[in-house]
PDB file of C-alpha atoms and ligand atoms in Angstrom:
ATOM      1  CA  MET X  29     291.534-165.826  76.169  1.00 53.00           C
ATOM      2  CA  SER X  30     287.924-164.936  75.945  1.00 66.00           C
ATOM      3  CA  ARG X  31     285.746-166.858  78.173  1.00 71.00           C
ATOM      4  CA  SER X  32     282.800-168.511  76.858  1.00 92.00           C
ATOM      5  CA  SER X  33     280.254-170.761  77.834  1.00 94.00           C
ATOM      6  CA  LEU X  34     282.892-173.701  76.776  1.00 94.00           C
ATOM      7  CA  THR X  35     285.457-172.146  79.142  1.00 95.00           C
ATOM      8  CA  ASP X  36     282.854-171.467  81.863  1.00 95.00           C
ATOM      9  CA  LEU X  37     281.840-175.102  81.241  1.00 95.00           C
ATOM     10  CA  VAL X  38     285.642-176.386  81.864  1.00 96.00           C
ATOM     11  CA  GLN X  39     285.903-174.718  84.793  1.00 96.00           C
ATOM     12  CA  ASP X  40     282.939-175.847  86.000  1.00 96.00           C
ATOM     13  CA  LEU X  41     283.776-179.343  85.289  1.00 97.00           C
ATOM     14  CA  ALA X  42     287.194-178.812  87.337  1.00 97.00           C
ATOM     15  CA  SER X  43     285.607-177.249  90.186  1.00 97.00           C
ATOM     16  CA  GLY X  44     282.898-179.576  90.710  1.00 97.00           C
ATOM     17  CA  ALA X  45     280.334-177.541  89.686  1.00 97.00           C
ATOM     18  CA  ILE X  46     279.179-179.549  87.233  1.00 98.00           C
ATOM     19  CA  LYS X  47     279.582-183.461  87.892  1.00 97.00           C
ATOM     20  CA  ILE X  48     279.173-185.790  85.495  1.00 98.00           C
ATOM     21  CA  ILE X  49     276.870-189.075  86.374  1.00 98.00           C
ATOM     22  CA  ASP X  50     278.253-192.424  84.478  1.00 98.00           C
ATOM     23  CA  LEU X  51     274.409-193.977  83.442  1.00 98.00           C
ATOM     24  CA  THR X  52     276.072-197.230  81.961  1.00 98.00           C
ATOM     25  CA  ALA X  53     276.117-200.478  83.623  1.00 98.00           C
ATOM     26  CA  THR X  54     279.129-202.482  83.476  1.00 98.00           C
ATOM     27  CA  LEU X  55     279.460-204.852  80.203  1.00 98.00           C
ATOM     28  CA  GLU X  56     280.284-208.555  81.516  1.00 97.00           C
ATOM     29  CA  PRO X  57     279.205-211.678  80.540  1.00 97.00           C
ATOM     30  CA  SER X  58     276.714-211.979  83.380  1.00 96.00           C
ATOM     31  CA  THR X  59     274.915-208.773  81.481  1.00 97.00           C
ATOM     32  CA  PRO X  60     271.335-210.113  81.166  1.00 94.00           C
ATOM     33  CA  THR X  61     270.062-210.225  77.475  1.00 92.00           C
ATOM     34  CA  LEU X  62     266.722-209.561  75.810  1.00 86.00           C
ATOM     35  CA  LYS X  63     265.152-212.440  75.470  1.00 79.00           C
ATOM     36  CA  LEU X  64     262.037-212.958  73.014  1.00 76.00           C
ATOM     37  CA  PRO X  65     259.590-215.434  72.374  1.00 71.00           C
ATOM     38  CA  THR X  66     261.263-218.528  71.081  1.00 73.00           C
ATOM     39  CA  GLU X  67     258.001-220.286  69.501  1.00 76.00           C
ATOM     40  CA  PHE X  68     258.173-217.896  66.546  1.00 79.00           C
ATOM     41  CA  GLY X  69     261.997-219.208  65.680  1.00 85.00           C
ATOM     42  CA  TRP X  70     263.230-216.063  65.932  1.00 87.00           C
ATOM     43  CA  GLY X  71     266.589-215.100  65.974  1.00 90.00           C
ATOM     44  CA  VAL X  72     268.642-214.489  69.608  1.00 90.00           C
ATOM     45  CA  SER X  73     271.433-211.782  70.280  1.00 93.00           C
ATOM     46  CA  TRP X  74     274.574-213.178  71.404  1.00 94.00           C
ATOM     47  CA  PRO X  75     275.093-212.218  75.180  1.00 96.00           C
ATOM     48  CA  PHE X  76     278.361-210.308  75.972  1.00 98.00           C
ATOM     49  CA  SER X  77     281.632-212.853  75.932  1.00 98.00           C
ATOM     50  CA  ILE X  78     285.285-212.123  76.723  1.00 98.00           C
ATOM     51  CA  GLU X  79     288.513-214.331  75.568  1.00 98.00           C
ATOM     52  CA  GLU X  80     291.806-212.882  76.744  1.00 98.00           C
ATOM     53  CA  ILE X  81     294.250-212.506  73.683  1.00 98.00           C
ATOM     54  CA  SER X  82     297.318-211.919  76.086  1.00 98.00           C
ATOM     55  CA  ARG X  83     298.201-210.531  79.399  1.00 98.00           C
ATOM     56  CA  TYR X  84     302.125-209.461  79.674  1.00 98.00           C
ATOM     57  CA  ASP X  85     302.943-213.208  78.910  1.00 98.00           C
ATOM     58  CA  GLU X  86     304.066-215.567  76.313  1.00 98.00           C
ATOM     59  CA  ARG X  87     300.991-214.608  73.847  1.00 98.00           C
ATOM     60  CA  GLY X  88     302.344-211.039  74.262  1.00 97.00           C
ATOM     61  CA  PRO X  89     305.095-210.220  76.863  1.00 97.00           C
ATOM     62  CA  ALA X  90     304.276-206.376  76.952  1.00 98.00           C
ATOM     63  CA  TRP X  91     300.914-206.222  76.388  1.00 98.00           C
ATOM     64  CA  TYR X  92     297.116-206.833  77.239  1.00 98.00           C
ATOM     65  CA  TRP X  93     293.811-207.072  75.159  1.00 98.00           C
ATOM     66  CA  ASN X  94     291.024-209.046  75.112  1.00 98.00           C
ATOM     67  CA  ASN X  95     288.550-210.156  72.028  1.00 98.00           C
ATOM     68  CA  PHE X  96     284.708-209.690  73.083  1.00 98.00           C
ATOM     69  CA  LYS X  97     281.466-210.325  71.112  1.00 98.00           C
ATOM     70  CA  CYS X  98     277.723-209.548  71.723  1.00 98.00           C
ATOM     71  CA  GLY X  99     274.719-208.521  70.051  1.00 97.00           C
ATOM     72  CA  GLU X 100     274.340-204.648  69.210  1.00 98.00           C
ATOM     73  CA  HIS X 101     271.491-204.650  71.853  1.00 98.00           C
ATOM     74  CA  THR X 102     273.545-205.676  74.941  1.00 98.00           C
ATOM     75  CA  GLY X 103     273.727-204.322  78.501  1.00 98.00           C
ATOM     76  CA  THR X 104     273.415-199.999  78.371  1.00 98.00           C
ATOM     77  CA  HIS X 105     273.246-199.665  74.492  1.00 98.00           C
ATOM     78  CA  PHE X 106     271.799-197.365  71.577  1.00 98.00           C
ATOM     79  CA  ASP X 107     269.007-198.027  69.275  1.00 98.00           C
ATOM     80  CA  ALA X 108     268.908-196.353  66.249  1.00 98.00           C
ATOM     81  CA  PRO X 109     266.058-195.882  64.107  1.00 98.00           C
ATOM     82  CA  ILE X 110     266.808-198.428  61.319  1.00 98.00           C
ATOM     83  CA  HIS X 111     266.399-200.761  64.142  1.00 98.00           C
ATOM     84  CA  TRP X 112     262.821-201.334  63.527  1.00 98.00           C
ATOM     85  CA  VAL X 113     261.020-202.263  60.195  1.00 98.00           C
ATOM     86  CA  THR X 114     259.071-198.851  60.486  1.00 98.00           C
ATOM     87  CA  GLY X 115     262.170-196.944  60.499  1.00 97.00           C
ATOM     88  CA  LYS X 116     264.205-198.803  57.473  1.00 97.00           C
ATOM     89  CA  ASP X 117     263.321-195.961  55.014  1.00 97.00           C
ATOM     90  CA  HIS X 118     264.593-192.943  56.723  1.00 97.00           C
ATOM     91  CA  ASN X 119     267.935-191.020  55.753  1.00 96.00           C
ATOM     92  CA  ASP X 120     270.661-191.128  58.203  1.00 96.00           C
ATOM     93  CA  HIS X 121     268.576-193.393  60.508  1.00 97.00           C
ATOM     94  CA  ALA X 122     272.281-195.547  61.541  1.00 98.00           C
ATOM     95  CA  THR X 123     274.832-195.566  63.924  1.00 98.00           C
ATOM     96  CA  ASP X 124     277.333-194.548  61.329  1.00 98.00           C
ATOM     97  CA  SER X 125     274.792-192.015  59.971  1.00 98.00           C
ATOM     98  CA  LEU X 126     272.985-190.204  62.539  1.00 98.00           C
ATOM     99  CA  PRO X 127     273.676-186.261  63.329  1.00 97.00           C
ATOM    100  CA  VAL X 128     275.973-186.633  66.096  1.00 96.00           C
ATOM    101  CA  GLU X 129     274.120-183.519  67.669  1.00 92.00           C
ATOM    102  CA  SER X 130     271.241-186.498  69.231  1.00 91.00           C
ATOM    103  CA  PHE X 131     274.153-188.228  70.978  1.00 97.00           C
ATOM    104  CA  VAL X 132     274.349-184.694  73.193  1.00 98.00           C
ATOM    105  CA  ALA X 133     271.098-183.636  74.474  1.00 98.00           C
ATOM    106  CA  PRO X 134     269.447-182.337  77.491  1.00 98.00           C
ATOM    107  CA  ALA X 135     267.506-185.031  79.555  1.00 98.00           C
ATOM    108  CA  CYS X 136     264.165-185.102  81.200  1.00 98.00           C
ATOM    109  CA  VAL X 137     263.358-187.514  84.059  1.00 98.00           C
ATOM    110  CA  ILE X 138     260.165-188.954  84.991  1.00 98.00           C
ATOM    111  CA  ASP X 139     260.163-190.528  87.645  1.00 98.00           C
ATOM    112  CA  ALA X 140     257.449-193.702  87.747  1.00 98.00           C
ATOM    113  CA  SER X 141     260.049-195.879  90.353  1.00 98.00           C
ATOM    114  CA  LYS X 142     256.745-196.372  92.717  1.00 98.00           C
ATOM    115  CA  GLU X 143     254.599-197.326  89.988  1.00 98.00           C
ATOM    116  CA  SER X 144     256.912-199.967  88.989  1.00 98.00           C
ATOM    117  CA  ALA X 145     257.762-201.252  91.981  1.00 98.00           C
ATOM    118  CA  GLU X 146     253.975-202.042  92.652  1.00 98.00           C
ATOM    119  CA  ASN X 147     253.232-202.894  89.018  1.00 98.00           C
ATOM    120  CA  PRO X 148     256.071-204.490  87.039  1.00 98.00           C
ATOM    121  CA  ASP X 149     253.753-204.460  83.868  1.00 98.00           C
ATOM    122  CA  PHE X 150     253.646-200.463  84.725  1.00 98.00           C
ATOM    123  CA  LEU X 151     252.445-198.573  81.751  1.00 98.00           C
ATOM    124  CA  MET X 152     253.123-194.992  81.209  1.00 98.00           C
ATOM    125  CA  SER X 153     250.546-193.188  80.148  1.00 98.00           C
ATOM    126  CA  ILE X 154     249.649-189.603  78.367  1.00 98.00           C
ATOM    127  CA  GLU X 155     248.352-188.368  81.612  1.00 98.00           C
ATOM    128  CA  PHE X 156     251.250-189.652  83.686  1.00 98.00           C
ATOM    129  CA  ILE X 157     253.636-187.363  81.593  1.00 98.00           C
ATOM    130  CA  LYS X 158     251.321-184.229  81.494  1.00 98.00           C
ATOM    131  CA  THR X 159     251.160-184.861  85.435  1.00 98.00           C
ATOM    132  CA  TRP X 160     254.745-184.836  85.003  1.00 98.00           C
ATOM    133  CA  GLU X 161     254.822-181.836  83.194  1.00 98.00           C
ATOM    134  CA  ALA X 162     252.477-179.712  85.142  1.00 98.00           C
ATOM    135  CA  GLU X 163     255.005-180.124  88.137  1.00 98.00           C
ATOM    136  CA  HIS X 164     258.557-179.465  85.868  1.00 98.00           C
ATOM    137  CA  GLY X 165     257.360-178.010  82.868  1.00 98.00           C
ATOM    138  CA  GLN X 166     256.752-179.100  79.247  1.00 98.00           C
ATOM    139  CA  ILE X 167     259.165-181.178  77.912  1.00 98.00           C
ATOM    140  CA  GLU X 168     261.293-179.588  75.424  1.00 98.00           C
ATOM    141  CA  GLU X 169     261.645-180.159  71.779  1.00 98.00           C
ATOM    142  CA  GLY X 170     264.874-182.192  71.379  1.00 98.00           C
ATOM    143  CA  SER X 171     265.150-183.918  74.765  1.00 98.00           C
ATOM    144  CA  TRP X 172     265.896-187.219  75.910  1.00 98.00           C
ATOM    145  CA  VAL X 173     262.708-188.634  78.032  1.00 98.00           C
ATOM    146  CA  LEU X 174     264.643-190.771  80.674  1.00 98.00           C
ATOM    147  CA  TYR X 175     261.807-193.474  82.380  1.00 98.00           C
ATOM    148  CA  ARG X 176     263.190-193.943  85.967  1.00 98.00           C
ATOM    149  CA  SER X 177     261.898-196.997  87.091  1.00 98.00           C
ATOM    150  CA  ASP X 178     264.665-198.115  89.389  1.00 98.00           C
ATOM    151  CA  TRP X 179     264.960-201.464  87.743  1.00 98.00           C
ATOM    152  CA  SER X 180     268.762-201.221  87.213  1.00 98.00           C
ATOM    153  CA  LYS X 181     268.967-201.741  90.899  1.00 97.00           C
ATOM    154  CA  GLN X 182     267.954-205.511  89.916  1.00 96.00           C
ATOM    155  CA  ILE X 183     270.233-206.001  87.476  1.00 94.00           C
ATOM    156  CA  LYS X 184     272.037-208.878  89.475  1.00 94.00           C
ATOM    157  CA  SER X 185     268.828-210.663  90.038  1.00 94.00           C
ATOM    158  CA  ASP X 186     266.025-212.410  88.477  1.00 94.00           C
ATOM    159  CA  LYS X 187     263.793-209.516  89.082  1.00 95.00           C
ATOM    160  CA  TYR X 188     265.485-207.833  86.511  1.00 96.00           C
ATOM    161  CA  LEU X 189     264.028-209.716  83.435  1.00 96.00           C
ATOM    162  CA  ASN X 190     261.173-210.571  85.938  1.00 95.00           C
ATOM    163  CA  GLU X 191     260.488-213.934  83.582  1.00 94.00           C
ATOM    164  CA  SER X 192     257.544-216.355  84.103  1.00 93.00           C
ATOM    165  CA  ASP X 193     255.746-218.926  81.809  1.00 91.00           C
ATOM    166  CA  ASP X 194     253.954-215.949  79.890  1.00 90.00           C
ATOM    167  CA  GLY X 195     257.284-214.104  79.261  1.00 91.00           C
ATOM    168  CA  SER X 196     258.726-210.918  80.888  1.00 94.00           C
ATOM    169  CA  HIS X 197     257.177-208.423  82.750  1.00 97.00           C
ATOM    170  CA  THR X 198     258.894-205.399  83.370  1.00 98.00           C
ATOM    171  CA  PRO X 199     257.472-201.405  82.599  1.00 98.00           C
ATOM    172  CA  GLY X 200     257.196-200.271  79.902  1.00 98.00           C
ATOM    173  CA  TRP X 201     254.212-197.672  77.796  1.00 98.00           C
ATOM    174  CA  GLN X 202     251.364-197.246  76.313  1.00 98.00           C
ATOM    175  CA  PRO X 203     251.287-196.832  72.672  1.00 98.00           C
ATOM    176  CA  ASP X 204     249.671-193.336  72.562  1.00 98.00           C
ATOM    177  CA  ALA X 205     251.657-192.177  75.328  1.00 98.00           C
ATOM    178  CA  VAL X 206     254.725-192.947  72.867  1.00 98.00           C
ATOM    179  CA  THR X 207     252.935-191.266  70.287  1.00 98.00           C
ATOM    180  CA  PHE X 208     252.695-188.451  72.525  1.00 98.00           C
ATOM    181  CA  LEU X 209     256.540-187.820  72.932  1.00 98.00           C
ATOM    182  CA  ALA X 210     257.288-188.456  69.024  1.00 98.00           C
ATOM    183  CA  ASP X 211     254.745-186.282  67.811  1.00 98.00           C
ATOM    184  CA  GLU X 212     253.717-183.448  70.382  1.00 98.00           C
ATOM    185  CA  ARG X 213     257.284-183.368  72.052  1.00 98.00           C
ATOM    186  CA  ASN X 214     259.105-184.055  69.309  1.00 98.00           C
ATOM    187  CA  VAL X 215     262.259-185.539  71.188  1.00 98.00           C
ATOM    188  CA  VAL X 216     265.053-187.175  70.296  1.00 98.00           C
ATOM    189  CA  GLY X 217     264.056-190.539  72.114  1.00 98.00           C
ATOM    190  CA  VAL X 218     263.645-192.208  75.149  1.00 98.00           C
ATOM    191  CA  GLY X 219     265.773-194.197  77.557  1.00 98.00           C
ATOM    192  CA  VAL X 220     264.842-196.557  80.207  1.00 98.00           C
ATOM    193  CA  GLU X 221     266.372-198.813  82.792  1.00 98.00           C
ATOM    194  CA  THR X 222     265.029-201.791  81.562  1.00 98.00           C
ATOM    195  CA  VAL X 223     266.571-204.176  79.334  1.00 97.00           C
ATOM    196  CA  GLY X 224     264.682-202.946  75.969  1.00 97.00           C
ATOM    197  CA  THR X 225     262.849-199.600  75.500  1.00 98.00           C
ATOM    198  CA  ASP X 226     259.372-201.856  75.467  1.00 98.00           C
ATOM    199  CA  ALA X 227     258.063-203.597  78.430  1.00 97.00           C
ATOM    200  CA  GLY X 228     258.263-207.011  79.167  1.00 96.00           C
ATOM    201  CA  GLN X 229     255.021-208.039  77.859  1.00 96.00           C
ATOM    202  CA  ALA X 230     255.355-206.010  74.729  1.00 95.00           C
ATOM    203  CA  ALA X 231     255.131-208.528  71.973  1.00 92.00           C
ATOM    204  CA  ALA X 232     251.217-208.913  73.220  1.00 94.00           C
ATOM    205  CA  GLN X 233     250.835-204.735  72.884  1.00 97.00           C
ATOM    206  CA  GLU X 234     249.083-203.653  69.957  1.00 97.00           C
ATOM    207  CA  PRO X 235     251.320-202.428  68.239  1.00 97.00           C
ATOM    208  CA  MET X 236     253.692-204.721  69.132  1.00 95.00           C
ATOM    209  CA  PHE X 237     256.385-203.177  70.956  1.00 97.00           C
ATOM    210  CA  PRO X 238     255.017-199.919  70.554  1.00 98.00           C
ATOM    211  CA  CYS X 239     258.120-197.828  71.602  1.00 98.00           C
ATOM    212  CA  HIS X 240     260.107-199.384  68.941  1.00 98.00           C
ATOM    213  CA  ASN X 241     257.714-199.028  66.342  1.00 98.00           C
ATOM    214  CA  ILE X 242     256.503-195.748  67.157  1.00 98.00           C
ATOM    215  CA  MET X 243     259.442-194.005  67.834  1.00 98.00           C
ATOM    216  CA  HIS X 244     261.818-195.440  65.138  1.00 98.00           C
ATOM    217  CA  GLY X 245     259.146-194.840  63.224  1.00 98.00           C
ATOM    218  CA  ALA X 246     259.261-191.079  63.966  1.00 98.00           C
ATOM    219  CA  ASN X 247     262.943-191.542  63.532  1.00 98.00           C
ATOM    220  CA  LYS X 248     264.124-191.245  66.702  1.00 98.00           C
ATOM    221  CA  CYS X 249     266.372-193.085  68.862  1.00 98.00           C
ATOM    222  CA  GLY X 250     266.689-195.186  72.302  1.00 98.00           C
ATOM    223  CA  LEU X 251     268.534-196.028  74.960  1.00 98.00           C
ATOM    224  CA  ALA X 252     268.404-198.997  77.165  1.00 98.00           C
ATOM    225  CA  GLY X 253     269.657-200.658  80.132  1.00 98.00           C
ATOM    226  CA  LEU X 254     270.402-197.197  81.889  1.00 98.00           C
ATOM    227  CA  LYS X 255     271.064-196.710  85.917  1.00 98.00           C
ATOM    228  CA  ASN X 256     271.414-194.226  88.019  1.00 98.00           C
ATOM    229  CA  LEU X 257     268.662-192.056  87.049  1.00 98.00           C
ATOM    230  CA  ASP X 258     267.617-191.696  90.672  1.00 98.00           C
ATOM    231  CA  LEU X 259     270.539-189.345  90.773  1.00 98.00           C
ATOM    232  CA  LEU X 260     269.708-186.911  87.998  1.00 98.00           C
ATOM    233  CA  PRO X 261     267.232-184.026  88.477  1.00 98.00           C
ATOM    234  CA  ALA X 262     263.490-183.836  86.932  1.00 98.00           C
ATOM    235  CA  LYS X 263     265.423-181.680  84.340  1.00 98.00           C
ATOM    236  CA  GLY X 264     268.641-179.963  83.867  1.00 97.00           C
ATOM    237  CA  ALA X 265     270.830-182.570  83.050  1.00 98.00           C
ATOM    238  CA  LEU X 266     272.518-183.452  79.922  1.00 98.00           C
ATOM    239  CA  LEU X 267     273.108-186.358  78.755  1.00 98.00           C
ATOM    240  CA  ILE X 268     276.031-187.603  76.020  1.00 98.00           C
ATOM    241  CA  ALA X 269     275.237-190.994  74.419  1.00 98.00           C
ATOM    242  CA  PRO X 270     277.333-191.435  71.095  1.00 98.00           C
ATOM    243  CA  PRO X 271     276.897-195.222  69.773  1.00 98.00           C
ATOM    244  CA  LEU X 272     279.903-197.102  68.178  1.00 98.00           C
ATOM    245  CA  LYS X 273     279.820-195.977  64.650  1.00 98.00           C
ATOM    246  CA  ILE X 274     279.269-199.374  63.282  1.00 98.00           C
ATOM    247  CA  LYS X 275     278.486-199.152  59.240  1.00 98.00           C
ATOM    248  CA  GLY X 276     274.555-199.668  59.105  1.00 98.00           C
ATOM    249  CA  GLY X 277     274.099-200.555  62.805  1.00 98.00           C
ATOM    250  CA  SER X 278     271.226-200.647  64.361  1.00 98.00           C
ATOM    251  CA  GLY X 279     272.452-200.232  67.851  1.00 98.00           C
ATOM    252  CA  SER X 280     275.653-200.574  69.982  1.00 98.00           C
ATOM    253  CA  PRO X 281     276.508-200.786  73.634  1.00 98.00           C
ATOM    254  CA  THR X 282     277.177-197.109  74.707  1.00 98.00           C
ATOM    255  CA  ARG X 283     278.825-195.283  77.550  1.00 98.00           C
ATOM    256  CA  VAL X 284     276.072-192.887  78.736  1.00 98.00           C
ATOM    257  CA  LEU X 285     277.267-189.972  80.920  1.00 98.00           C
ATOM    258  CA  ALA X 286     275.144-186.899  82.515  1.00 98.00           C
ATOM    259  CA  LEU X 287     276.478-183.648  83.524  1.00 98.00           C
ATOM    260  CA  MET X 288     274.536-181.912  86.040  1.00 98.00           C
ATOM    261  CA  MET X 289     275.150-179.312  88.571  1.00 97.00           C
ATOM    262  CA  SER X 290     276.235-180.256  92.001  1.00 95.00           C
ATOM    263  CA  ALA X 291     273.741-179.457  94.851  1.00 79.00           C
ATOM    264  CA  VAL X 292     274.719-176.288  96.337  1.00 57.00           C
TER     265      VAL X 292
HETATM  266 MN1   MN S  21     268.155-202.105  71.659  1.00 81.47          MN
END
């Protein structure tokens, strides 16, 4: 058999030269879900719940299986462009129709963990992204941009949603930074460690929920609830993030993996 990039990949995986990092949080009933302001009468996304059908018992002597239910946007999950009104008229914009090439793409990891720790309402700016590019090189077209906030380390704590009387306080984006990534860098989308791709206070931003509004308006995707971004290089990882093929789906819980070179 002749060698190819794929046979190299298989060998590098077998030898450990390339390792696989799981960027997925475990889906369980305690998985935090996005809480929208209730005063508008907006609908509620079901939290994850699971019910045992049988476990090698009288309900099924040789098999174990469960029913589960949750909203499409629960835990580590994918946002398709159809999720937002600004993305509703694109073609191939739902979980079943998105081009599969969107699901395998390189990752640029922008570290804003220090800023997020200092200010839970930190909003990433164009200047912040350009400072990162000055160090690591320009974000390549067709990349995922991953926002490292280290927020996933708090998933078992109230600090994850960080709610107070005026809503949630978690990091996000300045609107023009999202426009820059969509228009000037033509990314596949952005991924974050927080419960959604926008800041906790994004209902009060202009436009409301700018990352959703602008990214999906540009027919681009999102990933929320990621973890282990601190294990990835700034550049060089390959992300694998296919959502469930729900017909017309706006998103789905997703197992997200990253391939990266082992440190030498
Ligand atoms: Mn979502």
